[in-house]
Short mmCIF file of C-alpha atoms in Angstrom, two decimals:
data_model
loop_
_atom_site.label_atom_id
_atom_site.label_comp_id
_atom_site.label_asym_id
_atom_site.label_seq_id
_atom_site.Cartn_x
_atom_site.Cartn_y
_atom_site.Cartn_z
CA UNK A 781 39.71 147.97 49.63
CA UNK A 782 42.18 150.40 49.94
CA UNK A 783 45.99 149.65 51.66
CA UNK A 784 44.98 151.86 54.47
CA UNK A 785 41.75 150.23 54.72
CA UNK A 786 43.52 146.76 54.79
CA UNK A 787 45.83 147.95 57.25
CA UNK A 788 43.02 149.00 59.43
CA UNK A 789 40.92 145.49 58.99
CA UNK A 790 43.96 143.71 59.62
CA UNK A 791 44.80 145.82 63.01
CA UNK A 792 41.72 144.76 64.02
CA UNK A 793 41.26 141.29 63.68
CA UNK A 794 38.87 141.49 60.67
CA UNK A 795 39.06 137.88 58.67
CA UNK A 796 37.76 139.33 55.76
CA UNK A 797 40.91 141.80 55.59
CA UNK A 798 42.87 138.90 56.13
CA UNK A 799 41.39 136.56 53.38
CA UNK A 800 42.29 139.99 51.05
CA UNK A 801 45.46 140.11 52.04
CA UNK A 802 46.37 136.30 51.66
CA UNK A 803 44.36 136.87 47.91
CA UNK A 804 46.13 139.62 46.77
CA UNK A 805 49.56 138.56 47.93
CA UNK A 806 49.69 134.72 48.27
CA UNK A 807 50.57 134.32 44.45
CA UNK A 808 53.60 137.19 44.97
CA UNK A 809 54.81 135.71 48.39
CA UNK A 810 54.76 131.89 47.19
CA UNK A 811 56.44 132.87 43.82
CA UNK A 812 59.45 134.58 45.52
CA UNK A 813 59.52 131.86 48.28
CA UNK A 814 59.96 129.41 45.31
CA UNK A 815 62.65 131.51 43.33
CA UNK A 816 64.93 131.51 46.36
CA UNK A 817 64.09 127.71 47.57
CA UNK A 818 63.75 125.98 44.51
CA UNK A 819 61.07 123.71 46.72
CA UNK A 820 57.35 123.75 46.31
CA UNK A 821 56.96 121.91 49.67
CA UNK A 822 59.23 124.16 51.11
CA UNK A 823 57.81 127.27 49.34
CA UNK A 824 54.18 126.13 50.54
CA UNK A 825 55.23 126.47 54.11
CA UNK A 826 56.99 129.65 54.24
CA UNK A 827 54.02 131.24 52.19
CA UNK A 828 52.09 129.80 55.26
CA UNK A 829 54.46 131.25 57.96
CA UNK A 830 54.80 134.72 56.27
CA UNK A 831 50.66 135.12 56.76
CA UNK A 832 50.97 134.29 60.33
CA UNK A 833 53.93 136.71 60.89
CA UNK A 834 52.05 139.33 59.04
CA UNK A 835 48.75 138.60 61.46
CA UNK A 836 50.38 138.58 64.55
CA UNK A 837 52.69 141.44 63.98
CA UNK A 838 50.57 143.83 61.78
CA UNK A 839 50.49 146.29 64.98
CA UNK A 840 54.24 146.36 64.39
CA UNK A 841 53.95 147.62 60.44
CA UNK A 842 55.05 151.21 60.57
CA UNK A 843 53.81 152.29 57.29
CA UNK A 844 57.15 153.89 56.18
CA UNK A 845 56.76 151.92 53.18
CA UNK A 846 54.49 150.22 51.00
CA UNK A 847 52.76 146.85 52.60
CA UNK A 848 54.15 145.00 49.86
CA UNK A 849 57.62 145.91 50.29
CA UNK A 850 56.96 144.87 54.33
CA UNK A 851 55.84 141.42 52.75
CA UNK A 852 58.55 141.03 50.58
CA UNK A 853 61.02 142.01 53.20
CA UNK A 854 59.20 139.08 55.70
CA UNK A 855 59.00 136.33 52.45
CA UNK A 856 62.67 137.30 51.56
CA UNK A 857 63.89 136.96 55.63
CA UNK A 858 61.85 133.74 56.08
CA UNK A 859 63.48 132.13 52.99
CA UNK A 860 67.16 132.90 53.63
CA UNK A 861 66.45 132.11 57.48
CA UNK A 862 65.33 128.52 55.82
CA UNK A 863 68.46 128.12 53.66
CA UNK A 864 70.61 129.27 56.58
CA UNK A 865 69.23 126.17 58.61
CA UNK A 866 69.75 123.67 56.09
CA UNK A 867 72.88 124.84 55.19
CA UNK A 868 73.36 124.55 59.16
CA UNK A 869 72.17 120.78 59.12
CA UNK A 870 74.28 119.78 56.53
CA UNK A 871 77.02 121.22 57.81
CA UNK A 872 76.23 118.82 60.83
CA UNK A 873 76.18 115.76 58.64
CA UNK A 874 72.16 115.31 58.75
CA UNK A 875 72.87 114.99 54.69
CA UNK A 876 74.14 111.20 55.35
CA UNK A 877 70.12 110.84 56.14
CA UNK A 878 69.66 111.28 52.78
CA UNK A 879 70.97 108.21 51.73
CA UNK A 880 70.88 104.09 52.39
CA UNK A 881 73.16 101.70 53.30
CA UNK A 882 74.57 100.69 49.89
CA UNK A 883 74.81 104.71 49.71
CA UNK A 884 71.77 104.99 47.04
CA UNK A 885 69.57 108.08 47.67
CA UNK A 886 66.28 107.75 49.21
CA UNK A 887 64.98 110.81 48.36
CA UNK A 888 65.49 112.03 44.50
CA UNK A 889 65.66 116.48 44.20
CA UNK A 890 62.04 117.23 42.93
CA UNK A 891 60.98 118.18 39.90
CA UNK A 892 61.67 121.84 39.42
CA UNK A 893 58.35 123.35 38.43
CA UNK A 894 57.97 127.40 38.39
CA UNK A 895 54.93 129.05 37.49
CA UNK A 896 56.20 131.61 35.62
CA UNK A 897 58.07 129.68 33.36
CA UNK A 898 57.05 128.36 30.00
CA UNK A 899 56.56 124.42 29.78
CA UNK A 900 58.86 124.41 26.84
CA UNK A 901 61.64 126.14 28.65
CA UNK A 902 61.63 124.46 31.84
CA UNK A 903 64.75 122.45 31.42
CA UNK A 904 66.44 125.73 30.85
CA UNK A 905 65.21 127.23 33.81
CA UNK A 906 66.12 124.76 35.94
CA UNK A 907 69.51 124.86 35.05
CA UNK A 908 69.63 128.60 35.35
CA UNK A 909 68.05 128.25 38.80
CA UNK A 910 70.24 125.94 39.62
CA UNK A 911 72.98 128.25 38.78
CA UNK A 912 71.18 131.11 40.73
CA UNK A 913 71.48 128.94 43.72
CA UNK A 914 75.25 128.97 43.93
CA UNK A 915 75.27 132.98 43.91
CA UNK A 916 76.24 134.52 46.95
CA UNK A 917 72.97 135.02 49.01
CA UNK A 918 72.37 138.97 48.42
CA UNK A 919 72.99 138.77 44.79
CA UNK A 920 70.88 135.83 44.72
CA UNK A 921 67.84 137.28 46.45
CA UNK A 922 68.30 140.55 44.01
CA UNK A 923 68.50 138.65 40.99
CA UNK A 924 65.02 136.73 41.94
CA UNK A 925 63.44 139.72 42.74
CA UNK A 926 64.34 141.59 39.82
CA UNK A 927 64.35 139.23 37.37
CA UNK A 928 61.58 136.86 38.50
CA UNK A 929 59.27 138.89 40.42
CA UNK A 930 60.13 142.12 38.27
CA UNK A 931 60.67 144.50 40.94
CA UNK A 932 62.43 147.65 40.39
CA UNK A 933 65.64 148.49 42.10
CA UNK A 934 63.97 151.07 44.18
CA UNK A 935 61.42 148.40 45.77
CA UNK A 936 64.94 145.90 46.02
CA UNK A 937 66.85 148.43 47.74
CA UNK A 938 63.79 149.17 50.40
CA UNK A 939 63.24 145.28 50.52
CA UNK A 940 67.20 144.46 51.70
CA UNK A 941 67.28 147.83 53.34
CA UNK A 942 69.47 149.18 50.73
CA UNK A 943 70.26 151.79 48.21
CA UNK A 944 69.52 151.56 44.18
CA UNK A 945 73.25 152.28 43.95
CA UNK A 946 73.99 149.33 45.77
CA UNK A 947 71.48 147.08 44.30
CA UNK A 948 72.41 148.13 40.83
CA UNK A 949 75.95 146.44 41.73
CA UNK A 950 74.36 143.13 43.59
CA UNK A 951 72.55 142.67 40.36
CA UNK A 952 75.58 143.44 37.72
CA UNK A 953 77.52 141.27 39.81
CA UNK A 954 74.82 138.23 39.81
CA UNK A 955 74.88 138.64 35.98
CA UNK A 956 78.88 138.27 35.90
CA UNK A 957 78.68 135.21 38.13
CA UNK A 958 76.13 133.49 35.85
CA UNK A 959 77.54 134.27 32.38
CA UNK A 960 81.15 133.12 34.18
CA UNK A 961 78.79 129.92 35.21
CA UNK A 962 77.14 129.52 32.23
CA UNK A 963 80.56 129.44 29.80
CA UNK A 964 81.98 126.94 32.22
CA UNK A 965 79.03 124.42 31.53
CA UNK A 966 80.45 121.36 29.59
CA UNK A 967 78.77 121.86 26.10
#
């Protein structure tokens, strides 16, 4: 099936369109969700709301770019909406839920598990994502989409509504914020 032809199915309420769609971009959309959440649970459901924002406003894709980049644009929106509420929440002092009376946490961070990361290298990776996390939030959603989902700068640049120029910089800045992370690490 061709875009166009997906396009077309989905514009007209054809399931099987949908099912390809959710196949050929579920593994892409929950990927990125997880590079910028660092949650599985959390990934799960965003995955889940960007196919019902894609359904109900397909009629609203204007085909100026690639339905991919439209995707990307709705995962990338969805996630940094989600990390804009919780930062809200905390800010609100919802974080002293987290934790009993004697002050012992109820819930312990999961388990960081990425599935494009090696087995052997996972404790690695979770301390890089970790460090990813503290970037500021458009150098962190260029580094993940470079780096993890191996987008190019042009597909970046139509994804934040940008220019290569200006994604080049995000990204050489991300990189100077992590090495100046990474050499601050206690040994």
């Amino acid at each position: 099936m061709t875009e166009q032809e997906l396009i077309y199915g989905l514009r007209n309420g054809d399931e099987s369109a949908f099912r390809e769609l959710v196949r050929l971009f579920q593994d892409r959309v929950f990927n990125t969700s997880l590079g910028l959440l660092q949650n599985s649970t959390d990934a799960e459901d965003i995955a889940q709301e960007v196919f019902i924002q894609i359904y109900r406003s397909i009629h609203q894709f204007k085909e100026e770019a690639l339905l991919s980049t439209w995707i990307y644009r709705i995962t990338t929106t969805k996630c940094l909406d989600h990390l804009r509420s919780k930062k809200r929440k905390k800010r609100f002092g919802f974080i002293s839920n987290l934790f009993g009376a004697d002050n012992t946490p109820l819930h312990e961070p999961e388990e960081f598990n990425h599935p494009g990361v090696q087995l052997d290298r996972k404790e690695d990776a979770a301390l890089l994502f970790k460090l990813v996390d503290q970037l500021p939030e458009n150098q962190r959603t260029a580094f993940i989409l470079n780096k993890v989902e191996e987008l190019s700068y042009r597909e970046i640049a139509a994804i934040l509504n940008s220019t290569e120029p200006a994604v080049d910089s995000l990204l050489q800045r991300a990189k100077q914020n992590l090495r100046k992370k990474i050499n601050e690490l206690p040994p």
